[in-house]
CSV table of C-alpha atoms in Angstrom, one decimal:
chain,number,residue,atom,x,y,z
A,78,UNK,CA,-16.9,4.0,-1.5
A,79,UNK,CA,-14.3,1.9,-3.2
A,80,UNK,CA,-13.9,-1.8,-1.4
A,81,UNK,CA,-10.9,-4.2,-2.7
A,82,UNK,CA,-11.6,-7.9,-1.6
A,83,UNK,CA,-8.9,-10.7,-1.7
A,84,UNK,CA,-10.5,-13.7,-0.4
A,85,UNK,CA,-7.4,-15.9,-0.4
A,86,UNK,CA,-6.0,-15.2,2.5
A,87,UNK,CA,-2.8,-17.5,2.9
A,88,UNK,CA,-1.9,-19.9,-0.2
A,89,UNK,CA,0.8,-22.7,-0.1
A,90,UNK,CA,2.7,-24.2,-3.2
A,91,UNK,CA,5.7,-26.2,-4.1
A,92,UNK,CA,8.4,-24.6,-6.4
A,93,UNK,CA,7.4,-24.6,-10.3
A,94,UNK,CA,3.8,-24.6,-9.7
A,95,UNK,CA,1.3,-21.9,-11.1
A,96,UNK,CA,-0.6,-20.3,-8.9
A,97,UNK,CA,-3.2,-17.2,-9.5
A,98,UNK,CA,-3.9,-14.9,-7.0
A,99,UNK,CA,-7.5,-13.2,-6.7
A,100,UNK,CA,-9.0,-9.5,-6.9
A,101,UNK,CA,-12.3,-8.9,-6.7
A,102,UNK,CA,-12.9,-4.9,-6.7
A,103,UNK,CA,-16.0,-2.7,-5.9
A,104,UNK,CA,-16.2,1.0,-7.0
A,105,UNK,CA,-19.2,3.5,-9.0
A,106,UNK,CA,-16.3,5.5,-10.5
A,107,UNK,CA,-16.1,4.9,-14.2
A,108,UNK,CA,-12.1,6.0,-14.4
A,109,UNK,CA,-10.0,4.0,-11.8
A,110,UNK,CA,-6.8,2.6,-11.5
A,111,UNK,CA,-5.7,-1.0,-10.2
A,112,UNK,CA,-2.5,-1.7,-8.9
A,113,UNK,CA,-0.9,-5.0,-7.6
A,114,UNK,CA,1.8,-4.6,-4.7
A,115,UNK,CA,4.3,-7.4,-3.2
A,116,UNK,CA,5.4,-6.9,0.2
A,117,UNK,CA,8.1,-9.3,1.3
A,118,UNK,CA,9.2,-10.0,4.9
A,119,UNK,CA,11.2,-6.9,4.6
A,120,UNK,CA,8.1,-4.8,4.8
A,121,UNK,CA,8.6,-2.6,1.5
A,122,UNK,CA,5.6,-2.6,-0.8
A,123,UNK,CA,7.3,-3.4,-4.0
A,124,UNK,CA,4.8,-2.3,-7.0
A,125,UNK,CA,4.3,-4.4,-9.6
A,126,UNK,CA,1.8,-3.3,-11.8
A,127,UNK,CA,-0.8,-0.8,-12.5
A,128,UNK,CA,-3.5,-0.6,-15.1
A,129,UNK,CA,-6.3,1.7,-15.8
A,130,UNK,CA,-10.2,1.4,-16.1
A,131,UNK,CA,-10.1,1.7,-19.9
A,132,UNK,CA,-7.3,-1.0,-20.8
A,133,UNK,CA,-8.6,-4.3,-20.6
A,134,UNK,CA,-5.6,-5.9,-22.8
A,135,UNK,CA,-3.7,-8.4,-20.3
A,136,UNK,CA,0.0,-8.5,-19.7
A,137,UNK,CA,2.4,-10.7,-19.4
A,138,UNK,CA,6.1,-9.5,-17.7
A,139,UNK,CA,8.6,-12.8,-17.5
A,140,UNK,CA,6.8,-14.9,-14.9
A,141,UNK,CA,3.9,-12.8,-14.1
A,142,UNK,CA,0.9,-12.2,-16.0
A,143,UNK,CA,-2.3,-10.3,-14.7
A,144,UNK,CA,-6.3,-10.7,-16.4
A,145,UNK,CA,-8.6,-7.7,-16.0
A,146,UNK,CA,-12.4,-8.2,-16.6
A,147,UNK,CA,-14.3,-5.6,-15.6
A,148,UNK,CA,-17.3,-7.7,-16.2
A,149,UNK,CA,-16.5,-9.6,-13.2
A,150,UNK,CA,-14.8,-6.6,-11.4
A,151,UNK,CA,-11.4,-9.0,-11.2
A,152,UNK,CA,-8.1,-8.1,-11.5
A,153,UNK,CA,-6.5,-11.3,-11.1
A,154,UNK,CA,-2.6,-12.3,-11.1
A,155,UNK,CA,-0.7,-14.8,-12.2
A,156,UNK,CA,2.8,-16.7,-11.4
A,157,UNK,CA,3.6,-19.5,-13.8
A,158,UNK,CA,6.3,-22.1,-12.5
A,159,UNK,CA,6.7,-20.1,-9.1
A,160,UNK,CA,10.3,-19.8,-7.2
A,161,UNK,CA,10.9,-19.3,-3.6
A,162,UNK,CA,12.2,-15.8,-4.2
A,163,UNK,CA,8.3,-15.4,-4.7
A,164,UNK,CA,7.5,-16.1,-1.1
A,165,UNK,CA,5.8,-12.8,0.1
A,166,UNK,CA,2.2,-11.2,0.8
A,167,UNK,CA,0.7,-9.8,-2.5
A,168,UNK,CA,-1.7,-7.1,-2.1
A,169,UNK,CA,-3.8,-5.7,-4.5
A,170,UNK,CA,-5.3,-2.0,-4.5
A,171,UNK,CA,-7.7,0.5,-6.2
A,172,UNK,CA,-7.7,4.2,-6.8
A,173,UNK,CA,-9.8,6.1,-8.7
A,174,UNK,CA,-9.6,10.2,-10.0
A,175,UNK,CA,-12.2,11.3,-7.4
A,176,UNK,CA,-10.0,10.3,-4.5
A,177,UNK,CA,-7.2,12.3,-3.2
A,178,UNK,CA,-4.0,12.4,-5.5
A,179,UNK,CA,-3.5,8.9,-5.9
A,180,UNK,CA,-5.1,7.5,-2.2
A,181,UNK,CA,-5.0,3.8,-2.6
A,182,UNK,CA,-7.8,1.4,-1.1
A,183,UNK,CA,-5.8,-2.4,0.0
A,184,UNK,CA,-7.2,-5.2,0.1
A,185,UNK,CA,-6.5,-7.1,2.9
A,186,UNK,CA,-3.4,-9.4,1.0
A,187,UNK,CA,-2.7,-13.1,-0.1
A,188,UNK,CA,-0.1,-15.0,1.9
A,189,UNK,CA,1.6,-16.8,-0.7
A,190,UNK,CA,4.5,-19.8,0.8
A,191,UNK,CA,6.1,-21.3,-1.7
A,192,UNK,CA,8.1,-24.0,-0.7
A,193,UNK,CA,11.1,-26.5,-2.2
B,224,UNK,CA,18.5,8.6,-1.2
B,225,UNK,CA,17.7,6.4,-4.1
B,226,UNK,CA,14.0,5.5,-2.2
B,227,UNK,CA,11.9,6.3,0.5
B,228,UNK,CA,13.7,6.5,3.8
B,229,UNK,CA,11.5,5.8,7.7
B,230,UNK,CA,12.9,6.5,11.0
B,231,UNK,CA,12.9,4.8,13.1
B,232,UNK,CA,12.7,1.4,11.7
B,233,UNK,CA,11.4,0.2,15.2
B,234,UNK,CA,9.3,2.7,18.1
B,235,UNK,CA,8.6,1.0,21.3
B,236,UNK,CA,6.7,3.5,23.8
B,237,UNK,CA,4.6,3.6,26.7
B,238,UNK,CA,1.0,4.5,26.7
B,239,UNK,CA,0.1,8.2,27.5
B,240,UNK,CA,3.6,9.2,25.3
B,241,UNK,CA,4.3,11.1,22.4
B,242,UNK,CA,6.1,10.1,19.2
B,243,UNK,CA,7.4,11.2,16.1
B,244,UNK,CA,8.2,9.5,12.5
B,245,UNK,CA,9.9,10.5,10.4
B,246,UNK,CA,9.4,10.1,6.3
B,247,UNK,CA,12.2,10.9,3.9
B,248,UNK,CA,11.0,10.5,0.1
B,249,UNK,CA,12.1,10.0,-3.0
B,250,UNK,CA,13.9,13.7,-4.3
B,251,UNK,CA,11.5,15.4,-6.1
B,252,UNK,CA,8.4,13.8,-5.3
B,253,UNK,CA,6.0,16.6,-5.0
B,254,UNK,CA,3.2,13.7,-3.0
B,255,UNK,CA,3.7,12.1,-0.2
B,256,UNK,CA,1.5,9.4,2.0
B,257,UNK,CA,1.0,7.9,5.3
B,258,UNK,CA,-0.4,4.8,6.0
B,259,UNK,CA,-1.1,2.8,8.4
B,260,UNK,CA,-0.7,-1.2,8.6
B,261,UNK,CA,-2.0,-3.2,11.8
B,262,UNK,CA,-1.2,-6.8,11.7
B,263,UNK,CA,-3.0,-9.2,9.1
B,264,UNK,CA,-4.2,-6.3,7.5
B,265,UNK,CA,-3.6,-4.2,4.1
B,266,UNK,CA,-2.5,-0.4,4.9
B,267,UNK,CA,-5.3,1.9,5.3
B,268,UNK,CA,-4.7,5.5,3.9
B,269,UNK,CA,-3.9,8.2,6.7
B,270,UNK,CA,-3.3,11.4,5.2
B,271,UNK,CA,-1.8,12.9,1.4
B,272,UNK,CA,0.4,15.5,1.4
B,273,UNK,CA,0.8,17.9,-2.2
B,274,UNK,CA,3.9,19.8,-1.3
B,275,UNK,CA,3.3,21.4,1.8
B,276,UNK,CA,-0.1,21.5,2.4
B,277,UNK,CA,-2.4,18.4,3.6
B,278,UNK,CA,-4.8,18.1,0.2
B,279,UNK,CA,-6.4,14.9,2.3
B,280,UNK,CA,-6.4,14.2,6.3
B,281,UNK,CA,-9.5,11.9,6.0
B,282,UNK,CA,-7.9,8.7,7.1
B,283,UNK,CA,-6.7,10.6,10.4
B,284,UNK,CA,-8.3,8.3,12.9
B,285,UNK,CA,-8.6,11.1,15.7
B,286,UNK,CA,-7.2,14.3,16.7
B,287,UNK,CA,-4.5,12.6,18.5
B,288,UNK,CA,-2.9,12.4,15.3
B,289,UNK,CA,-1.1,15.2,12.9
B,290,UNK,CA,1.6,15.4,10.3
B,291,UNK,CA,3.5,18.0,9.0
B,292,UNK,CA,5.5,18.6,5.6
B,293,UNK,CA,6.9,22.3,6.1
B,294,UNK,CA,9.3,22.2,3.5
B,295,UNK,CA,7.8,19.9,1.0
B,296,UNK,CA,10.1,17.3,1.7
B,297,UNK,CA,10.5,15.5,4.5
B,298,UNK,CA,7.0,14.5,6.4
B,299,UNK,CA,6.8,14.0,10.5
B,300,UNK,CA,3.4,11.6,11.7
B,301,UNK,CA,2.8,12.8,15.3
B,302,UNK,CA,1.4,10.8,17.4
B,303,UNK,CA,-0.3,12.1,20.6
B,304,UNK,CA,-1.2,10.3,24.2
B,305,UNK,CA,-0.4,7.4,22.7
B,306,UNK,CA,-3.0,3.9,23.0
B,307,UNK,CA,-2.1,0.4,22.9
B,308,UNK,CA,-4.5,0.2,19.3
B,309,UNK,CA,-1.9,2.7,17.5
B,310,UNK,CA,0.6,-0.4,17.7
B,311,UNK,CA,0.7,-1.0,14.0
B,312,UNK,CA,3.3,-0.5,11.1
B,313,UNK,CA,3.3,3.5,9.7
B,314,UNK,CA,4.1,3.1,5.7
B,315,UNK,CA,5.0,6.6,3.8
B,316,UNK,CA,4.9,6.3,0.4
B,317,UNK,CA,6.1,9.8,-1.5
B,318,UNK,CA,5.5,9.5,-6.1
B,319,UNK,CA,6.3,11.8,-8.3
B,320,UNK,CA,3.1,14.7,-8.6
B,321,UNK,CA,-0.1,13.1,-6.7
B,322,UNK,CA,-1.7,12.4,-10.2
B,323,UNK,CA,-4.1,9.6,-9.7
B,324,UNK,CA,-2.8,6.4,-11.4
B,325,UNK,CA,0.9,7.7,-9.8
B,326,UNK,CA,2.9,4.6,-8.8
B,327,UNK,CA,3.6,5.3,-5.2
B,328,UNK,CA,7.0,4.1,-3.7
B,329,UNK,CA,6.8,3.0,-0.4
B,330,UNK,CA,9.3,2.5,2.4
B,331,UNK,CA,9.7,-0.2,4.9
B,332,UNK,CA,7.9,1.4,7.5
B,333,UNK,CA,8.3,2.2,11.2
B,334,UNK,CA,6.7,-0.9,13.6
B,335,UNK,CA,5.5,1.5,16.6
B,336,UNK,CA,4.8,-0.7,19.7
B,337,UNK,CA,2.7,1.2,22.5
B,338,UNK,CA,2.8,-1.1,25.4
């Protein structure tokens, strides 16, 4: 069974600071795909990124930059000198090529607040 | 539509009822994906739809529950006798062939409200 644990449930930060957000996944599956999701009060999951099993390289897109270490099972994200545009709950998921098409397990989501 | 389209946006019914919502996806997507949000919570997969046909109903909580996809497009969740627990957000999410590692797209969901 594949188990996605975000332990951070609500985080609060002032405009311009850095904050990472945390991903801790479980799975036996050797191929698997990670996937980080923003949902703003809107609703609409927003996808951000998605990286497979095999590509450990990091990546860095404007403010956002994500580390994967699959020694630690972590896929954690970062936002360097956070705006309030990135006031929303962050959700990070797991799928792997044993599951149905592409059935995505959720963590349970960071509240991130970032205020002026 | 340029993404995925839910109606209705908002379901309030009474317990006992019957409800349908509706999924419109992205043109072309051959998957499509219900899932269920309750409050606090990260969705939880319901069912997978490849084309027609239901390739995975696992995450059906109980028979009260069934979805269809008859033409390969749009996607109807039924919902059956209706509790106060199924009060939750439904997400449908539709991508491109079901091929795992496929972004999904998702759309902003319907809030059903049993009371």
């Amino acid at each position: 069974a594949q188990k996605v644990t975000q332990a951070q449930t609500e985080i609060s930060v002032v405009e311009k600071e850095d904050v990472t957000l945390d991903c801790v996944y479980e799975t036996r599956d050797t191929t698997y795909y990670l996937f980080w999701y923003k949902q703003p009060p809107s609703g609409e999951l927003v996808f951000l990124i998605r990286r497979n099993s095999f590509d450990e390289q990091n990546e860095i897109s404007g403010r956002y930059s994500w580390n994967f270490q699959k020694s630690t099972s972590s896929f954690n994200f970062t936002i360097t000198a956070s705006q309030v545009v990135d006031s929303a709950v962050y959700f990070c998921a797991l799928s792997t090529r044993g599951g149905g098409g592409n059935k995505l397990t959720f963590g349970t989501g960071t509240q991130l607040k970032v205020e002026l | 539509g340029a993404g995925v389209s839910q109606t209705p946006s908002n379901k309030v019914t009474e317990k006992g009822k019957y409800v349908e919502l509706r999924c419109d996806p992205i043109s072309g997507h051959t998957a499509l994906y219900w899932y269920r949000q309750s409050l606090g919570q990260g969705p939880e997969f319901l069912i997978y739809f490849q084309g027609t046909g239901a390739a995975d109903d696992s995450g059906l909580p109980n028979d009260r529950f069934f979805a269809v996809r008859p033409e390969g497009s749009v996607s109807t969740l039924k919902i059956q006798r209706t509790e106060r627990g199924d009060s939750a957000v439904y997400l449908c999410a539709s991508s491109q062939t079901g091929t795992p590692g496929e972004k999904l797209f998702f759309g902003s969901g319907t809030q059903l409200s049993v009371l």
